[in-house]
PDB file of C-alpha atoms in Angstrom:
ATOM      1  CA  MET A 178       4.288  -1.970 -31.792  1.00 58.00           C
ATOM      2  CA  PRO A 179       6.827   0.211 -29.945  1.00 68.00           C
ATOM      3  CA  LYS A 180      10.293  -1.341 -29.829  1.00 61.00           C
ATOM      4  CA  GLN A 181      10.203  -1.736 -26.055  1.00 72.00           C
ATOM      5  CA  LEU A 182       7.132  -3.980 -26.392  1.00 80.00           C
ATOM      6  CA  THR A 183       8.574  -6.416 -28.930  1.00 78.00           C
ATOM      7  CA  ASP A 184       8.873  -9.121 -26.277  1.00 86.00           C
ATOM      8  CA  ALA A 185       5.359  -8.530 -24.892  1.00 93.00           C
ATOM      9  CA  THR A 186       2.837 -11.347 -25.310  1.00 95.00           C
ATOM     10  CA  HIS A 187      -0.739 -10.961 -26.530  1.00 97.00           C
ATOM     11  CA  ARG A 188      -3.251 -13.455 -25.118  1.00 96.00           C
ATOM     12  CA  LEU A 189      -6.967 -14.107 -24.954  1.00 98.00           C
ATOM     13  CA  VAL A 190      -8.284 -15.545 -21.678  1.00 97.00           C
ATOM     14  CA  ALA A 191     -11.741 -16.700 -20.654  1.00 96.00           C
ATOM     15  CA  SER A 192     -13.895 -14.318 -18.638  1.00 96.00           C
ATOM     16  CA  PRO A 193     -17.576 -13.660 -17.923  1.00 95.00           C
ATOM     17  CA  ALA A 194     -17.458 -11.273 -20.918  1.00 91.00           C
ATOM     18  CA  GLY A 195     -16.472 -14.208 -23.130  1.00 95.00           C
ATOM     19  CA  ARG A 196     -12.798 -13.474 -23.653  1.00 97.00           C
ATOM     20  CA  VAL A 197     -10.488 -10.721 -22.494  1.00 98.00           C
ATOM     21  CA  HIS A 198      -7.530  -9.651 -24.603  1.00 98.00           C
ATOM     22  CA  LEU A 199      -4.410  -8.791 -22.656  1.00 98.00           C
ATOM     23  CA  VAL A 200      -0.794  -7.892 -23.217  1.00 98.00           C
ATOM     24  CA  GLU A 201       1.761  -9.088 -20.682  1.00 98.00           C
ATOM     25  CA  GLN A 202       5.429  -8.497 -20.104  1.00 97.00           C
ATOM     26  CA  GLY A 203       7.779  -9.652 -17.372  1.00 97.00           C
ATOM     27  CA  ASP A 204       7.737 -12.127 -14.502  1.00 97.00           C
ATOM     28  CA  GLY A 205       7.013 -11.664 -10.831  1.00 97.00           C
ATOM     29  CA  PRO A 206       4.065 -10.386  -8.779  1.00 98.00           C
ATOM     30  CA  LEU A 207       1.077  -9.629 -11.007  1.00 98.00           C
ATOM     31  CA  VAL A 208       0.152  -5.999 -11.715  1.00 98.00           C
ATOM     32  CA  LEU A 209      -3.120  -5.642 -13.636  1.00 98.00           C
ATOM     33  CA  LEU A 210      -3.451  -2.414 -15.649  1.00 98.00           C
ATOM     34  CA  VAL A 211      -6.952  -1.191 -16.581  1.00 98.00           C
ATOM     35  CA  HIS A 212      -7.491   1.592 -19.135  1.00 98.00           C
ATOM     36  CA  GLY A 213     -10.206   4.216 -19.434  1.00 98.00           C
ATOM     37  CA  PHE A 214     -12.280   5.940 -22.123  1.00 98.00           C
ATOM     38  CA  PRO A 215     -11.596   6.076 -25.040  1.00 98.00           C
ATOM     39  CA  GLU A 216      -8.429   4.002 -24.967  1.00 98.00           C
ATOM     40  CA  SER A 217      -7.197   0.385 -24.861  1.00 98.00           C
ATOM     41  CA  TRP A 218      -4.372  -1.696 -23.419  1.00 98.00           C
ATOM     42  CA  TYR A 219      -2.083   0.512 -25.524  1.00 98.00           C
ATOM     43  CA  SER A 220      -2.414   3.391 -23.053  1.00 98.00           C
ATOM     44  CA  TRP A 221      -0.037   1.424 -20.784  1.00 98.00           C
ATOM     45  CA  ARG A 222       2.686   1.022 -23.457  1.00 98.00           C
ATOM     46  CA  HIS A 223       5.141   3.121 -21.411  1.00 98.00           C
ATOM     47  CA  GLN A 224       4.480   1.209 -18.180  1.00 98.00           C
ATOM     48  CA  LEU A 225       4.624  -2.418 -19.336  1.00 98.00           C
ATOM     49  CA  PRO A 226       8.384  -2.589 -20.052  1.00 97.00           C
ATOM     50  CA  VAL A 227       9.328  -0.519 -17.003  1.00 97.00           C
ATOM     51  CA  LEU A 228       7.270  -2.643 -14.628  1.00 98.00           C
ATOM     52  CA  ALA A 229       8.651  -5.788 -16.247  1.00 97.00           C
ATOM     53  CA  ALA A 230      12.204  -4.524 -15.785  1.00 97.00           C
ATOM     54  CA  ALA A 231      11.407  -3.796 -12.133  1.00 97.00           C
ATOM     55  CA  GLY A 232      10.491  -7.437 -11.524  1.00 97.00           C
ATOM     56  CA  TYR A 233       6.743  -7.505 -12.051  1.00 98.00           C
ATOM     57  CA  ARG A 234       4.407  -9.425 -14.331  1.00 98.00           C
ATOM     58  CA  ALA A 235       2.693  -6.436 -15.941  1.00 98.00           C
ATOM     59  CA  VAL A 236      -0.604  -7.183 -17.693  1.00 98.00           C
ATOM     60  CA  ALA A 237      -2.661  -4.570 -19.555  1.00 98.00           C
ATOM     61  CA  ILE A 238      -6.154  -5.584 -20.624  1.00 98.00           C
ATOM     62  CA  ASP A 239      -8.713  -4.433 -23.134  1.00 98.00           C
ATOM     63  CA  VAL A 240     -11.810  -3.812 -20.999  1.00 98.00           C
ATOM     64  CA  ARG A 241     -14.924  -5.609 -22.286  1.00 98.00           C
ATOM     65  CA  GLY A 242     -16.347  -3.718 -25.233  1.00 97.00           C
ATOM     66  CA  TYR A 243     -12.913  -2.483 -26.291  1.00 98.00           C
ATOM     67  CA  GLY A 244     -10.236  -3.700 -28.668  1.00 97.00           C
ATOM     68  CA  ARG A 245      -9.976  -7.459 -29.060  1.00 97.00           C
ATOM     69  CA  SER A 246     -11.968  -8.325 -25.936  1.00 98.00           C
ATOM     70  CA  SER A 247     -15.521  -9.626 -26.241  1.00 97.00           C
ATOM     71  CA  LYS A 248     -18.389  -7.185 -26.673  1.00 96.00           C
ATOM     72  CA  PRO A 249     -21.499  -8.627 -25.028  1.00 96.00           C
ATOM     73  CA  GLY A 250     -24.839  -7.439 -26.348  1.00 92.00           C
ATOM     74  CA  GLY A 251     -27.067  -5.157 -24.318  1.00 93.00           C
ATOM     75  CA  THR A 252     -26.242  -2.064 -22.326  1.00 96.00           C
ATOM     76  CA  ALA A 253     -26.597  -3.781 -18.950  1.00 97.00           C
ATOM     77  CA  ALA A 254     -23.680  -6.111 -19.768  1.00 97.00           C
ATOM     78  CA  TYR A 255     -21.296  -3.239 -18.954  1.00 98.00           C
ATOM     79  CA  ARG A 256     -22.248  -2.673 -15.328  1.00 97.00           C
ATOM     80  CA  MET A 257     -19.507  -2.361 -12.735  1.00 98.00           C
ATOM     81  CA  LEU A 258     -20.177  -5.758 -11.162  1.00 98.00           C
ATOM     82  CA  ASP A 259     -19.445  -7.457 -14.479  1.00 97.00           C
ATOM     83  CA  LEU A 260     -16.222  -5.524 -15.030  1.00 98.00           C
ATOM     84  CA  VAL A 261     -15.000  -6.475 -11.556  1.00 98.00           C
ATOM     85  CA  ASP A 262     -15.768 -10.114 -12.333  1.00 98.00           C
ATOM     86  CA  ASP A 263     -13.765  -9.815 -15.555  1.00 98.00           C
ATOM     87  CA  ASN A 264     -10.744  -8.520 -13.641  1.00 98.00           C
ATOM     88  CA  ALA A 265     -10.896 -11.343 -11.116  1.00 98.00           C
ATOM     89  CA  ALA A 266     -11.291 -13.881 -13.929  1.00 98.00           C
ATOM     90  CA  VAL A 267      -8.169 -12.537 -15.642  1.00 98.00           C
ATOM     91  CA  VAL A 268      -6.141 -12.947 -12.465  1.00 98.00           C
ATOM     92  CA  HIS A 269      -7.246 -16.552 -12.085  1.00 98.00           C
ATOM     93  CA  ALA A 270      -6.866 -17.331 -15.800  1.00 98.00           C
ATOM     94  CA  LEU A 271      -3.232 -16.273 -15.481  1.00 98.00           C
ATOM     95  CA  GLY A 272      -2.758 -18.835 -12.708  1.00 97.00           C
ATOM     96  CA  GLU A 273      -2.531 -16.267  -9.936  1.00 97.00           C
ATOM     97  CA  GLU A 274      -4.436 -15.933  -6.670  1.00 96.00           C
ATOM     98  CA  SER A 275      -3.960 -12.207  -6.193  1.00 97.00           C
ATOM     99  CA  ALA A 276      -2.781  -9.059  -7.948  1.00 98.00           C
ATOM    100  CA  VAL A 277      -2.196  -5.361  -7.587  1.00 98.00           C
ATOM    101  CA  VAL A 278      -4.701  -3.496  -9.752  1.00 98.00           C
ATOM    102  CA  VAL A 279      -3.962  -0.084 -11.274  1.00 98.00           C
ATOM    103  CA  GLY A 280      -6.442   1.907 -13.335  1.00 98.00           C
ATOM    104  CA  HIS A 281      -6.723   5.183 -15.222  1.00 98.00           C
ATOM    105  CA  ASP A 282      -9.913   7.198 -15.854  1.00 98.00           C
ATOM    106  CA  TRP A 283     -12.806   4.694 -15.900  1.00 98.00           C
ATOM    107  CA  GLY A 284     -10.144   2.101 -15.239  1.00 98.00           C
ATOM    108  CA  ALA A 285      -9.441   3.804 -11.910  1.00 98.00           C
ATOM    109  CA  THR A 286     -13.078   3.420 -10.888  1.00 98.00           C
ATOM    110  CA  ILE A 287     -13.068  -0.199 -12.079  1.00 98.00           C
ATOM    111  CA  ALA A 288      -9.852  -0.810 -10.140  1.00 98.00           C
ATOM    112  CA  ALA A 289     -11.259   0.816  -7.000  1.00 98.00           C
ATOM    113  CA  ASN A 290     -14.392  -1.303  -7.121  1.00 98.00           C
ATOM    114  CA  SER A 291     -12.351  -4.415  -7.824  1.00 98.00           C
ATOM    115  CA  ALA A 292     -10.438  -3.779  -4.600  1.00 98.00           C
ATOM    116  CA  LEU A 293     -13.645  -2.956  -2.723  1.00 98.00           C
ATOM    117  CA  LEU A 294     -15.666  -5.963  -3.899  1.00 98.00           C
ATOM    118  CA  ARG A 295     -12.901  -8.579  -4.210  1.00 98.00           C
ATOM    119  CA  PRO A 296     -10.321  -7.786  -1.513  1.00 98.00           C
ATOM    120  CA  GLU A 297      -9.235 -11.426  -1.444  1.00 98.00           C
ATOM    121  CA  VAL A 298      -8.032 -11.052  -5.056  1.00 98.00           C
ATOM    122  CA  PHE A 299      -6.813  -7.452  -5.226  1.00 98.00           C
ATOM    123  CA  ARG A 300      -4.260  -6.773  -2.511  1.00 98.00           C
ATOM    124  CA  ALA A 301      -3.495  -3.160  -3.446  1.00 98.00           C
ATOM    125  CA  VAL A 302      -4.945  -0.516  -5.769  1.00 98.00           C
ATOM    126  CA  GLY A 303      -3.472   2.370  -7.748  1.00 98.00           C
ATOM    127  CA  LEU A 304      -5.718   5.137  -9.089  1.00 98.00           C
ATOM    128  CA  LEU A 305      -4.708   7.502 -11.875  1.00 98.00           C
ATOM    129  CA  SER A 306      -6.667  10.671 -12.741  1.00 98.00           C
ATOM    130  CA  VAL A 307     -10.015   9.782 -11.159  1.00 98.00           C
ATOM    131  CA  PRO A 308     -10.107   9.812  -7.335  1.00 98.00           C
ATOM    132  CA  TYR A 309     -11.966   7.232  -5.300  1.00 98.00           C
ATOM    133  CA  ALA A 310     -15.386   8.465  -4.221  1.00 96.00           C
ATOM    134  CA  PRO A 311     -17.523   5.901  -2.376  1.00 96.00           C
ATOM    135  CA  ARG A 312     -21.022   5.189  -3.562  1.00 95.00           C
ATOM    136  CA  GLY A 313     -23.512   7.615  -2.058  1.00 92.00           C
ATOM    137  CA  GLY A 314     -25.615  10.689  -2.587  1.00 89.00           C
ATOM    138  CA  PRO A 315     -28.349  11.120  -5.208  1.00 92.00           C
ATOM    139  CA  ARG A 316     -28.741   8.958  -8.291  1.00 94.00           C
ATOM    140  CA  PRO A 317     -25.886   9.928 -10.684  1.00 94.00           C
ATOM    141  CA  SER A 318     -28.163  10.891 -13.561  1.00 92.00           C
ATOM    142  CA  GLN A 319     -29.862  13.437 -11.308  1.00 92.00           C
ATOM    143  CA  ILE A 320     -26.518  15.028 -10.475  1.00 91.00           C
ATOM    144  CA  PHE A 321     -25.421  15.250 -14.107  1.00 91.00           C
ATOM    145  CA  GLU A 322     -28.725  16.751 -15.230  1.00 89.00           C
ATOM    146  CA  ARG A 323     -28.147  19.690 -12.877  1.00 88.00           C
ATOM    147  CA  MET A 324     -24.696  20.468 -14.241  1.00 88.00           C
ATOM    148  CA  GLY A 325     -23.910  23.018 -16.932  1.00 78.00           C
ATOM    149  CA  GLY A 326     -26.954  25.278 -16.920  1.00 85.00           C
ATOM    150  CA  ASN A 327     -28.098  25.576 -20.532  1.00 89.00           C
ATOM    151  CA  ASP A 328     -25.307  23.253 -21.656  1.00 95.00           C
ATOM    152  CA  GLU A 329     -25.412  19.472 -21.372  1.00 95.00           C
ATOM    153  CA  PHE A 330     -22.765  17.570 -19.417  1.00 95.00           C
ATOM    154  CA  TYR A 331     -20.943  15.016 -21.544  1.00 96.00           C
ATOM    155  CA  VAL A 332     -22.025  12.077 -19.349  1.00 96.00           C
ATOM    156  CA  SER A 333     -25.673  12.999 -19.929  1.00 95.00           C
ATOM    157  CA  TYR A 334     -24.926  13.415 -23.641  1.00 95.00           C
ATOM    158  CA  PHE A 335     -23.558   9.848 -23.713  1.00 96.00           C
ATOM    159  CA  GLN A 336     -26.657   8.271 -22.146  1.00 95.00           C
ATOM    160  CA  GLN A 337     -28.915   7.742 -25.171  1.00 95.00           C
ATOM    161  CA  PRO A 338     -27.689   4.756 -27.202  1.00 95.00           C
ATOM    162  CA  GLY A 339     -26.629   5.794 -30.664  1.00 96.00           C
ATOM    163  CA  ARG A 340     -26.485   9.532 -30.043  1.00 96.00           C
ATOM    164  CA  ALA A 341     -22.772   9.935 -29.341  1.00 97.00           C
ATOM    165  CA  GLU A 342     -21.985   7.136 -31.788  1.00 97.00           C
ATOM    166  CA  ALA A 343     -23.586   9.224 -34.536  1.00 97.00           C
ATOM    167  CA  GLU A 344     -21.171  12.040 -33.755  1.00 97.00           C
ATOM    168  CA  ILE A 345     -18.021   9.962 -33.362  1.00 97.00           C
ATOM    169  CA  GLU A 346     -18.152   7.047 -35.786  1.00 97.00           C
ATOM    170  CA  PRO A 347     -18.214   8.939 -39.120  1.00 96.00           C
ATOM    171  CA  ASP A 348     -14.707  10.259 -38.289  1.00 97.00           C
ATOM    172  CA  VAL A 349     -13.285   8.234 -35.417  1.00 98.00           C
ATOM    173  CA  ARG A 350      -9.697   9.354 -35.923  1.00 97.00           C
ATOM    174  CA  GLY A 351     -10.539  13.046 -36.065  1.00 97.00           C
ATOM    175  CA  TRP A 352     -12.853  12.864 -33.070  1.00 98.00           C
ATOM    176  CA  LEU A 353     -10.312  11.004 -30.948  1.00 98.00           C
ATOM    177  CA  ALA A 354      -7.576  13.474 -31.880  1.00 98.00           C
ATOM    178  CA  GLY A 355      -9.767  16.351 -30.722  1.00 97.00           C
ATOM    179  CA  PHE A 356     -10.869  14.609 -27.535  1.00 98.00           C
ATOM    180  CA  TYR A 357      -7.320  13.714 -26.527  1.00 98.00           C
ATOM    181  CA  ALA A 358      -6.160  17.270 -27.287  1.00 98.00           C
ATOM    182  CA  ALA A 359      -9.026  18.819 -25.302  1.00 97.00           C
ATOM    183  CA  LEU A 360      -7.879  17.112 -22.103  1.00 98.00           C
ATOM    184  CA  SER A 361      -4.085  17.330 -22.548  1.00 98.00           C
ATOM    185  CA  ALA A 362      -2.041  19.948 -20.745  1.00 97.00           C
ATOM    186  CA  ASP A 363      -0.296  21.316 -23.832  1.00 97.00           C
ATOM    187  CA  THR A 364      -3.353  21.519 -26.103  1.00 97.00           C
ATOM    188  CA  MET A 365      -6.406  21.996 -23.881  1.00 96.00           C
ATOM    189  CA  PRO A 366      -8.536  25.106 -24.484  1.00 95.00           C
ATOM    190  CA  PRO A 367      -7.834  28.106 -22.220  1.00 93.00           C
ATOM    191  CA  THR A 368     -10.064  28.500 -19.178  1.00 90.00           C
ATOM    192  CA  SER A 369     -11.735  31.432 -20.918  1.00 92.00           C
ATOM    193  CA  ALA A 370     -12.973  29.153 -23.744  1.00 92.00           C
ATOM    194  CA  ALA A 371     -16.093  27.000 -23.715  1.00 92.00           C
ATOM    195  CA  ASP A 372     -15.582  23.914 -21.552  1.00 93.00           C
ATOM    196  CA  PRO A 373     -15.140  20.791 -23.745  1.00 95.00           C
ATOM    197  CA  HIS A 374     -16.899  18.653 -21.116  1.00 96.00           C
ATOM    198  CA  PHE A 375     -20.231  20.233 -22.110  1.00 96.00           C
ATOM    199  CA  VAL A 376     -22.402  20.345 -25.221  1.00 95.00           C
ATOM    200  CA  SER A 377     -24.320  23.410 -26.408  1.00 94.00           C
ATOM    201  CA  ALA A 378     -27.984  22.987 -27.289  1.00 91.00           C
ATOM    202  CA  GLY A 379     -28.181  21.382 -30.719  1.00 90.00           C
ATOM    203  CA  GLY A 380     -24.395  20.995 -30.880  1.00 94.00           C
ATOM    204  CA  THR A 381     -21.830  18.242 -30.434  1.00 96.00           C
ATOM    205  CA  LEU A 382     -18.913  17.652 -28.105  1.00 96.00           C
ATOM    206  CA  ARG A 383     -16.511  18.054 -30.995  1.00 96.00           C
ATOM    207  CA  ASP A 384     -17.594  21.669 -31.473  1.00 96.00           C
ATOM    208  CA  ARG A 385     -15.424  22.584 -28.477  1.00 96.00           C
ATOM    209  CA  PHE A 386     -12.386  20.421 -29.232  1.00 96.00           C
ATOM    210  CA  PRO A 387      -9.094  21.911 -30.432  1.00 94.00           C
ATOM    211  CA  ALA A 388      -8.607  21.339 -34.151  1.00 88.00           C
ATOM    212  CA  ASP A 389      -5.547  20.450 -36.232  1.00 84.00           C
ATOM    213  CA  ARG A 390      -3.101  19.839 -33.414  1.00 91.00           C
ATOM    214  CA  LEU A 391      -2.025  16.811 -31.430  1.00 96.00           C
ATOM    215  CA  PRO A 392      -0.659  16.820 -27.877  1.00 97.00           C
ATOM    216  CA  ASN A 393       3.039  16.066 -27.543  1.00 97.00           C
ATOM    217  CA  TRP A 394       2.420  12.634 -26.061  1.00 98.00           C
ATOM    218  CA  LEU A 395       0.350  11.457 -29.040  1.00 98.00           C
ATOM    219  CA  GLY A 396       2.182  10.596 -32.246  1.00 97.00           C
ATOM    220  CA  GLU A 397       0.431   9.904 -35.521  1.00 97.00           C
ATOM    221  CA  ASP A 398       1.257   6.207 -35.119  1.00 97.00           C
ATOM    222  CA  ASP A 399      -0.257   6.178 -31.624  1.00 97.00           C
ATOM    223  CA  LEU A 400      -3.418   7.809 -32.916  1.00 98.00           C
ATOM    224  CA  ASP A 401      -3.565   5.210 -35.685  1.00 98.00           C
ATOM    225  CA  VAL A 402      -3.561   2.439 -33.062  1.00 97.00           C
ATOM    226  CA  TYR A 403      -6.464   3.920 -31.126  1.00 98.00           C
ATOM    227  CA  ALA A 404      -8.456   4.907 -34.198  1.00 98.00           C
ATOM    228  CA  GLY A 405      -7.932   1.532 -35.841  1.00 97.00           C
ATOM    229  CA  GLU A 406      -9.447  -0.301 -32.885  1.00 97.00           C
ATOM    230  CA  PHE A 407     -12.527   1.917 -32.645  1.00 98.00           C
ATOM    231  CA  GLU A 408     -13.043   1.972 -36.410  1.00 97.00           C
ATOM    232  CA  ARG A 409     -13.232  -1.806 -36.198  1.00 96.00           C
ATOM    233  CA  THR A 410     -15.351  -2.139 -33.056  1.00 96.00           C
ATOM    234  CA  GLY A 411     -17.457   1.012 -32.991  1.00 96.00           C
ATOM    235  CA  LEU A 412     -17.969   3.023 -29.808  1.00 97.00           C
ATOM    236  CA  SER A 413     -21.062   1.434 -28.259  1.00 97.00           C
ATOM    237  CA  GLY A 414     -19.172  -0.976 -26.007  1.00 97.00           C
ATOM    238  CA  ALA A 415     -17.057   1.847 -24.619  1.00 98.00           C
ATOM    239  CA  LEU A 416     -19.980   4.248 -24.200  1.00 98.00           C
ATOM    240  CA  ASN A 417     -22.095   1.611 -22.471  1.00 98.00           C
ATOM    241  CA  ARG A 418     -19.919   2.072 -19.379  1.00 97.00           C
ATOM    242  CA  TYR A 419     -21.413   5.549 -18.939  1.00 97.00           C
ATOM    243  CA  ARG A 420     -24.914   4.154 -19.507  1.00 97.00           C
ATOM    244  CA  ASN A 421     -24.677   1.959 -16.410  1.00 97.00           C
ATOM    245  CA  MET A 422     -23.905   4.564 -13.771  1.00 97.00           C
ATOM    246  CA  ASP A 423     -27.412   4.459 -12.320  1.00 96.00           C
ATOM    247  CA  ARG A 424     -27.339   0.652 -12.345  1.00 97.00           C
ATOM    248  CA  ASP A 425     -24.018   0.742 -10.511  1.00 97.00           C
ATOM    249  CA  TRP A 426     -25.514   3.091  -7.932  1.00 97.00           C
ATOM    250  CA  GLU A 427     -28.279   0.533  -7.340  1.00 97.00           C
ATOM    251  CA  ASP A 428     -25.997  -2.526  -7.437  1.00 97.00           C
ATOM    252  CA  LEU A 429     -23.572  -1.066  -4.893  1.00 97.00           C
ATOM    253  CA  ALA A 430     -26.153   0.116  -2.360  1.00 97.00           C
ATOM    254  CA  ASP A 431     -24.696  -2.170   0.310  1.00 97.00           C
ATOM    255  CA  PHE A 432     -21.341  -0.408  -0.067  1.00 97.00           C
ATOM    256  CA  ASP A 433     -22.610   3.118   0.538  1.00 96.00           C
ATOM    257  CA  GLY A 434     -19.722   5.165   1.923  1.00 96.00           C
ATOM    258  CA  ALA A 435     -17.471   2.109   2.130  1.00 97.00           C
ATOM    259  CA  PRO A 436     -13.707   2.698   2.420  1.00 98.00           C
ATOM    260  CA  ILE A 437     -11.034   0.776   0.540  1.00 98.00           C
ATOM    261  CA  THR A 438      -8.576  -0.487   3.130  1.00 98.00           C
ATOM    262  CA  GLN A 439      -5.840  -2.078   1.015  1.00 98.00           C
ATOM    263  CA  PRO A 440      -2.607  -0.162   0.365  1.00 98.00           C
ATOM    264  CA  SER A 441      -3.388   2.460  -2.268  1.00 98.00           C
ATOM    265  CA  LEU A 442      -1.840   5.107  -4.501  1.00 98.00           C
ATOM    266  CA  PHE A 443      -3.323   8.153  -6.214  1.00 98.00           C
ATOM    267  CA  ILE A 444      -1.793  10.234  -9.011  1.00 98.00           C
ATOM    268  CA  GLY A 445      -3.728  13.171 -10.445  1.00 98.00           C
ATOM    269  CA  GLY A 446      -3.035  15.844 -13.016  1.00 98.00           C
ATOM    270  CA  GLY A 447      -2.998  19.427 -11.800  1.00 97.00           C
ATOM    271  CA  LEU A 448      -4.878  20.607 -14.902  1.00 97.00           C
ATOM    272  CA  ASP A 449      -7.267  17.653 -15.053  1.00 97.00           C
ATOM    273  CA  ALA A 450     -10.935  18.362 -14.376  1.00 94.00           C
ATOM    274  CA  SER A 451     -11.189  14.952 -12.716  1.00 95.00           C
ATOM    275  CA  THR A 452      -8.790  16.211 -10.062  1.00 94.00           C
ATOM    276  CA  THR A 453     -10.180  19.708  -9.619  1.00 92.00           C
ATOM    277  CA  TRP A 454     -13.889  18.800  -9.697  1.00 92.00           C
ATOM    278  CA  MET A 455     -13.314  15.949  -7.242  1.00 94.00           C
ATOM    279  CA  ALA A 456     -11.045  17.818  -4.831  1.00 94.00           C
ATOM    280  CA  GLU A 457     -13.373  16.953  -1.934  1.00 95.00           C
ATOM    281  CA  ALA A 458     -12.946  13.249  -2.706  1.00 95.00           C
ATOM    282  CA  ILE A 459      -9.165  13.658  -2.496  1.00 96.00           C
ATOM    283  CA  ASN A 460      -9.484  15.559   0.787  1.00 96.00           C
ATOM    284  CA  ALA A 461     -11.569  12.674   2.165  1.00 97.00           C
ATOM    285  CA  TYR A 462      -8.845  10.067   1.577  1.00 97.00           C
ATOM    286  CA  PRO A 463      -7.967   9.702   5.285  1.00 97.00           C
ATOM    287  CA  VAL A 464     -11.466   8.239   5.680  1.00 97.00           C
ATOM    288  CA  THR A 465     -12.138   6.662   2.273  1.00 98.00           C
ATOM    289  CA  LEU A 466      -8.612   5.325   1.572  1.00 98.00           C
ATOM    290  CA  PRO A 467      -7.183   4.629   5.031  1.00 98.00           C
ATOM    291  CA  GLY A 468      -4.486   2.464   3.456  1.00 97.00           C
ATOM    292  CA  LEU A 469      -3.215   5.291   1.239  1.00 98.00           C
ATOM    293  CA  VAL A 470       0.555   5.057   0.880  1.00 97.00           C
ATOM    294  CA  SER A 471       1.077   8.158  -1.241  1.00 95.00           C
ATOM    295  CA  SER A 472      -0.914  10.756  -3.187  1.00 97.00           C
ATOM    296  CA  HIS A 473       0.504  13.007  -5.877  1.00 97.00           C
ATOM    297  CA  ILE A 474      -0.698  15.864  -8.079  1.00 98.00           C
ATOM    298  CA  LEU A 475       1.507  16.415 -11.135  1.00 98.00           C
ATOM    299  CA  ASP A 476       1.780  20.118 -11.943  1.00 97.00           C
ATOM    300  CA  ASN A 477       0.938  21.177 -15.500  1.00 97.00           C
ATOM    301  CA  CYS A 478      -0.384  17.713 -16.353  1.00 98.00           C
ATOM    302  CA  GLY A 479      -3.700  16.955 -18.003  1.00 98.00           C
ATOM    303  CA  HIS A 480      -5.912  13.879 -17.963  1.00 98.00           C
ATOM    304  CA  TRP A 481      -3.803  11.300 -19.835  1.00 98.00           C
ATOM    305  CA  ILE A 482      -1.320  11.000 -16.987  1.00 98.00           C
ATOM    306  CA  GLN A 483       0.649   7.857 -17.786  1.00 98.00           C
ATOM    307  CA  GLN A 484       1.084   8.977 -21.396  1.00 98.00           C
ATOM    308  CA  GLU A 485       1.705  12.688 -20.769  1.00 98.00           C
ATOM    309  CA  ARG A 486       4.226  12.109 -17.976  1.00 98.00           C
ATOM    310  CA  PRO A 487       5.411   8.491 -18.269  1.00 98.00           C
ATOM    311  CA  THR A 488       8.760   8.941 -16.524  1.00 98.00           C
ATOM    312  CA  GLU A 489       7.232  10.441 -13.384  1.00 98.00           C
ATOM    313  CA  VAL A 490       4.324   8.006 -13.315  1.00 98.00           C
ATOM    314  CA  ASN A 491       6.658   5.037 -13.760  1.00 98.00           C
ATOM    315  CA  ARG A 492       8.815   6.216 -10.882  1.00 98.00           C
ATOM    316  CA  LEU A 493       5.812   6.728  -8.602  1.00 98.00           C
ATOM    317  CA  LEU A 494       4.368   3.350  -9.555  1.00 98.00           C
ATOM    318  CA  THR A 495       7.566   1.387  -9.037  1.00 98.00           C
ATOM    319  CA  ASP A 496       8.315   3.180  -5.744  1.00 98.00           C
ATOM    320  CA  TRP A 497       4.809   2.373  -4.495  1.00 98.00           C
ATOM    321  CA  LEU A 498       4.914  -1.226  -5.681  1.00 98.00           C
ATOM    322  CA  GLY A 499       8.273  -1.663  -4.000  1.00 97.00           C
ATOM    323  CA  SER A 500       6.788  -0.500  -0.698  1.00 97.00           C
ATOM    324  CA  LEU A 501       4.016  -3.110  -0.676  1.00 96.00           C
ATOM    325  CA  PRO A 502       4.173  -6.247   1.446  1.00 89.00           C
ATOM    326  CA  ALA A 503       5.364  -9.253  -0.562  1.00 78.00           C
TER     327      ALA A 503
END
């Protein structure tokens, strides 16, 4: 564990998933940190001590299906409604009534829906990398099937249980290294190269990943942490999040177009496809995030924002948290 986390506490708390593993540091108002794919609580290693030093109780969880949290059987156990319930259960298990929730990647979408569905629990929401886009439009699978022409979009590639697992699990460490590098500012392929978000007919995602180089933010020890967790758990729990997007679209029908009104923050990477592809969602924030306090695009930053640019992200987070009502 990094030296700055030596006084952090690991705990298991009850949740609808069974148990959620979390790491907490500090005392004060609760800030719940939710990671994305394919990561774990460890993606917040740079934020936990800084938030603790700023006077917050910082808590980073392993989302269900990841790390040391429970891994319920069945694909449908990873729908958004269940992940929101897990987050609320963590808050209450820690003896709190409310929290600020901050998420990255899938964690940003989980955080947004936690604020939308449980406003009495989540008083503010921070989104990293993936903008808030209200439920609406066609069924997600129909959108993804139309993307890429002769190539297959990675979300579609992830849909069939076992297919992506067969690519990833024989060499988890190597696959993760390539995936992280493909979406990092200093190692991502040039725009003239084949897009690593798509799969060629008969190919794999890894075919388009950079090889034999790690981004600056990812040390060998960091990669060992991530790889060790997925080598132990497998990837199905993590991939099942993608396999519920149509279910989420059905479950959230009553929230079509719904805004999130709590105080909010967005931080995106200037070189991140999540930011560029979803530019219209960012432009719609005056309507969809009327409580937006601040929105930032970090130049020359890729997808792994809080790990690529921890100093800037920590400053933006603590400034935003300090602006919130007590």
